[in-house]
Amino acid sequence: MRIHRLEIEAFGPFAEPQVIDFDQLGAQGLFLLNGATGAGKTSILDAVCFALYGSVPGARQDGKRLRSDHAAPAAEPRVVCEFSARGRRFEVSRSPAWERPSKRGRNGTTTQQAKTLLREWVSGEWQEKTSRNDEAGAELADVLGMDREQFTRVVMLPQGDFAAFLRSKAADRLDLLQKLFGTQRFEAVERQVARQAAEASGAVEDNAAELKMLLDRAAAEQEHLGGEHAPFDPAAGEPEAWLASVEAAVTAEEDRCRTAARAAETHAAGLSAKLQEDQDKARRHARLAAAMQRRVLFELAAPQALEDRERLDAHRRAAVLKGQLDAVDAAALKVRSAVARKDHAASQLTESGHAGPEAKAALETVKAAVAVLEASLPDEQRLEAIARRMADLHKERAASEAAVESAAATLVQLRAEGDALDAEITSLEPLAARQPDLDREAGAAAAAVDVVARHAVAAREADQATSRCSRARTIWQDLRQAWLDLREERLANAAGELAAALVDGEPCGVCGSSEHPHPARAARTALSLAQEEAEAREAFEASEKEFDQLSTEQAAAGQALAALAAQGGDADPLVAKERLEEARLAASQALAAVKKLEGLRVSKDKLTARVTLLQEEHDASLSSEAQASSALRLLAEQHQELETELAGLRQEHPSLRHRLDILLRQSEVLQAYVAADDDARLALQMEADAHSALERALPDAGFTSADAARKQLLPASDVVGLETAVADFDTEGARLEELFAAEELVLAAKEAALGELPVPEPELAAAGEEVSRATRTATSLAVAAGVARKAVTALARIRKDYTDLNAAGKEPRERARILSGLAETLRGAGDNKYKMSLNTYVLAARLEQVALAASERLVAMSDGRYTLQHTDARAARGAKSGLGLEVVDEWTGHRRDTSTLSGGESFMASLSLALGLADVVQHEAGGVDIETLFVDEGFGSLDEQALEQVMDALEGLRNGGRVVGLVSHVAEMKQRIGSQLHVVKGRNGSTVRMAEAVPL
């Protein structure tokens, strides 16, 4: 990763926009970043970190005061960093959240949210990647391959931190190494194994709890049966043996309960059989008494039953004649109805002009005429349809003729419009074809006007810069001459200063003579001259700086003016504007022609479509007219033929339907009279037949007349009541005979005759209570036996479950033992003699790599004397080990603690450690190529030789195109490093300035 350019505005101490070109600054591979304390050297590093990660390192992030207090209230804090990584070039712009003045309020502020813009240089231009903070962060993290912590430790090497890291205890190095190498996953492994060990131990405890629960259940089963067996005591023996003894005791109890239950059940069965016999005898005698009472009631109801039977018999004989009686009544009713209908039909027939005797002949004649007319009705309907169709065809032919004339006239008009459109399109096409070229000419003319305007501004700025530079040169020369004059005067006054110090008889400090014949006189005091000279020199140096800056501005203004002149900026502005107006007018006319041509072509297409459609409609109308004329001729011939055929059938009636309706009404009147006459004759015949059948049936039924038979007929409800009463009487007699013939009543009658009476009710009740007591006793004993049986079954199941569960718990107990030991080892306890956790073990391996990488540079810095070495020696008093560092003195071969190094040696060791750690972390970050490094303060503790060796080592970092920036106040380094970036502190904020130092 290489940084190319950094822009800072309203950020940290920088109020005004500052631009740092790292490509120019690091052209020699090594540059120095210096400035007064508090000027903002570290803020430049903060700006780089903020641009890449959206935050600054360390404690400065907590303050969240990123915006410059020197900036104008409306100035937006902004950092832009251009860098390249993994063969790609990016530009990231970030602005932190800040309080800007409200546009609506007078004194209020509004929070402006943080903004980010990420762009990539692709195919010669910047292409925007994203403007979302989270998406830009993810993209940059992927490109850089490091998080913020790794970046600030690898790219910006903080010497103070690594000096403390070098001298710290092994346990104190854990936090930094863990952040850099991201070994949290190994701590996660430790926690996972510990969690698995806890889960395995929990499973073992659950298994033990389940085993104990089974033992408790076995004890509860025994106690439930009334046993006195105590719960299981682990000191008494194995649980399996205890379960077997409990099961044997419960089995014996079950056998005892089952024997007692059988005896009680037999006794209760005997008592129950005797009670059942006595109860059966009592029921037999009770039923005999009830049967005797029913027979007495039956004999009392016999006279009423005989009377009901006789009434029912007379009704049934009369009911035999009911059909003949109903037939006579119905025949008389039909005769009256038929005679009335015949009289009504005769009156209607007289009104229609017909006589009764000739009704049948007239009916046949009318039916024949109706048949002929009904057969001819379809022909009349067809004649009407032909007439309607002819009327429709006349209308269609007239409409087609009108459509043909209208379409022909419209076609002539549309074709004329099409010719006019073709002429207008042809006239516009040449101008429209030039529209792209005219647009380009207008754009070129506008660019030329802009260049001319910019050239005029640049010319004024160049003149102003030249004027300012000329004035500054004059002031610089005057101040330089004044300073040289004062220095010459001070040198000339030196003799007088020496003479003033001469003492008679003492040797001169210059010539050694003890005689001073002509001592010079000093015009002014040396102190005042020296002070004036210093003030003049300071004024001269300030003017020199201002002159250098103005010279740079003059050169830049001249270059800008020359570039604009090369682009044609020195042309006449009026001519350029006239050309622009002409080009824009021509372009607008061409654009109007293009738009109008598009509209004309669309209109032409629509007109062509209308002509085509209208021609099709004209042809269709001609065809419709011809078809209508042909159809009319054919239908006229058919209409004439049908009209001739139907004229004779109408007989002066308007239509066949009208004549047919009249004939149908005559047919209905004739048909009604003929039918009524036939019905009257049939009704009279049926009445005579009914009277004759009734007279023949009366003697057989035992009646002399029809009235006598009608008197014996009863209502249906009375018949049902008599039949029910007679049936109930007969049924009761049959049931009594069956009841007294039953074996149970016969036995009861014999017992009563012999004097064997049933047991009294109180004695039966007492016997029932005795049977209940015996039954409850037997049930209780049976339940006890069942409970004992269930207890035996439950204990057998408990013992089997205990055996299976105990066997199943062997593997979890072994797994818990193994996981517990592994967890203890991973967290540095148990048999781990070095007290090293897994995380510490991994970091120890990384620290060993860091020590090897650091030693390569420390050997060069210390002239081959010192190397760093990782040690995993056990710490005192049982403390955790594994992250120890010691320095090896190759001159003596002794090892010693890093705290014994001197100040300069500690700086070299900590710098080597930081560089080695950067190399290892860079490798761990996926091989990211770090082409820009910053090394912080700490060089002041080195002597001249050590500084030389350290500089040689740092210059070695430039190999492969790497750029190294050093942050230092050491004066010698300012002379050694040519490329420098000065941070100048001022009351209105800091500024940066690049300079080339002249090596001594």
PDB file of N, CA and C in Angstrom, residues 189-190 193-194 196-197 815-829:
ATOM      1  N   VAL A 189     -11.579 -21.200  21.149  1.00  0.00           N
ATOM      2  CA  VAL A 189     -11.391 -22.658  21.271  1.00  0.00           C
ATOM      3  C   VAL A 189     -11.305 -23.050  22.739  1.00  0.00           C
ATOM      4  N   GLU A 190     -10.572 -22.255  23.529  1.00  0.00           N
ATOM      5  CA  GLU A 190     -10.480 -22.544  24.973  1.00  0.00           C
ATOM      6  C   GLU A 190     -11.871 -22.526  25.607  1.00  0.00           C
ATOM      7  N   VAL A 193     -13.937 -25.580  24.435  1.00  0.00           N
ATOM      8  CA  VAL A 193     -13.567 -26.825  25.124  1.00  0.00           C
ATOM      9  C   VAL A 193     -14.050 -26.782  26.573  1.00  0.00           C
ATOM     10  N   ALA A 194     -13.894 -25.602  27.226  1.00  0.00           N
ATOM     11  CA  ALA A 194     -14.388 -25.488  28.604  1.00  0.00           C
ATOM     12  C   ALA A 194     -15.901 -25.692  28.658  1.00  0.00           C
ATOM     13  N   GLN A 196     -17.678 -27.441  26.492  1.00  0.00           N
ATOM     14  CA  GLN A 196     -17.935 -28.859  26.254  1.00  0.00           C
ATOM     15  C   GLN A 196     -17.641 -29.687  27.510  1.00  0.00           C
ATOM     16  N   ALA A 197     -16.547 -29.316  28.238  1.00  0.00           N
ATOM     17  CA  ALA A 197     -16.245 -30.035  29.474  1.00  0.00           C
ATOM     18  C   ALA A 197     -17.362 -29.843  30.499  1.00  0.00           C
ATOM     19  N   ARG A 815     -15.713 -39.364  28.801  1.00  0.00           N
ATOM     20  CA  ARG A 815     -15.593 -38.150  27.971  1.00  0.00           C
ATOM     21  C   ARG A 815     -15.446 -36.914  28.857  1.00  0.00           C
ATOM     22  N   ALA A 816     -16.205 -36.864  29.968  1.00  0.00           N
ATOM     23  CA  ALA A 816     -16.091 -35.726  30.879  1.00  0.00           C
ATOM     24  C   ALA A 816     -14.702 -35.662  31.497  1.00  0.00           C
ATOM     25  N   ARG A 817     -14.157 -36.830  31.813  1.00  0.00           N
ATOM     26  CA  ARG A 817     -12.803 -36.851  32.401  1.00  0.00           C
ATOM     27  C   ARG A 817     -11.775 -36.318  31.397  1.00  0.00           C
ATOM     28  N   ILE A 818     -11.887 -36.758  30.120  1.00  0.00           N
ATOM     29  CA  ILE A 818     -10.925 -36.323  29.100  1.00  0.00           C
ATOM     30  C   ILE A 818     -11.077 -34.824  28.819  1.00  0.00           C
ATOM     31  N   LEU A 819     -12.339 -34.357  28.617  1.00  0.00           N
ATOM     32  CA  LEU A 819     -12.565 -32.944  28.310  1.00  0.00           C
ATOM     33  C   LEU A 819     -12.155 -32.037  29.474  1.00  0.00           C
ATOM     34  N   SER A 820     -12.383 -32.495  30.688  1.00  0.00           N
ATOM     35  CA  SER A 820     -12.000 -31.695  31.850  1.00  0.00           C
ATOM     36  C   SER A 820     -10.484 -31.522  31.894  1.00  0.00           C
ATOM     37  N   GLY A 821      -9.749 -32.625  31.637  1.00  0.00           N
ATOM     38  CA  GLY A 821      -8.293 -32.522  31.618  1.00  0.00           C
ATOM     39  C   GLY A 821      -7.806 -31.636  30.487  1.00  0.00           C
ATOM     40  N   LEU A 822      -8.449 -31.745  29.287  1.00  0.00           N
ATOM     41  CA  LEU A 822      -8.049 -30.920  28.150  1.00  0.00           C
ATOM     42  C   LEU A 822      -8.332 -29.446  28.434  1.00  0.00           C
ATOM     43  N   ALA A 823      -9.489 -29.139  29.022  1.00  0.00           N
ATOM     44  CA  ALA A 823      -9.816 -27.754  29.334  1.00  0.00           C
ATOM     45  C   ALA A 823      -8.827 -27.168  30.334  1.00  0.00           C
ATOM     46  N   GLU A 824      -8.454 -27.966  31.335  1.00  0.00           N
ATOM     47  CA  GLU A 824      -7.466 -27.491  32.307  1.00  0.00           C
ATOM     48  C   GLU A 824      -6.138 -27.186  31.632  1.00  0.00           C
ATOM     49  N   THR A 825      -5.729 -28.065  30.698  1.00  0.00           N
ATOM     50  CA  THR A 825      -4.451 -27.864  30.004  1.00  0.00           C
ATOM     51  C   THR A 825      -4.511 -26.612  29.132  1.00  0.00           C
ATOM     52  N   LEU A 826      -5.646 -26.415  28.382  1.00  0.00           N
ATOM     53  CA  LEU A 826      -5.748 -25.283  27.466  1.00  0.00           C
ATOM     54  C   LEU A 826      -5.761 -23.952  28.201  1.00  0.00           C
ATOM     55  N   ARG A 827      -6.275 -23.920  29.419  1.00  0.00           N
ATOM     56  CA  ARG A 827      -6.288 -22.643  30.144  1.00  0.00           C
ATOM     57  C   ARG A 827      -5.064 -22.458  31.033  1.00  0.00           C
ATOM     58  N   GLY A 828      -4.088 -23.379  30.904  1.00  0.00           N
ATOM     59  CA  GLY A 828      -2.819 -23.216  31.612  1.00  0.00           C
ATOM     60  C   GLY A 828      -2.835 -23.732  33.028  1.00  0.00           C
ATOM     61  N   ALA A 829      -3.716 -24.659  33.368  1.00  0.00           N
ATOM     62  CA  ALA A 829      -3.787 -25.224  34.721  1.00  0.00           C
ATOM     63  C   ALA A 829      -3.480 -26.721  34.647  1.00  0.00           C
TER      64      ALA A 829
END
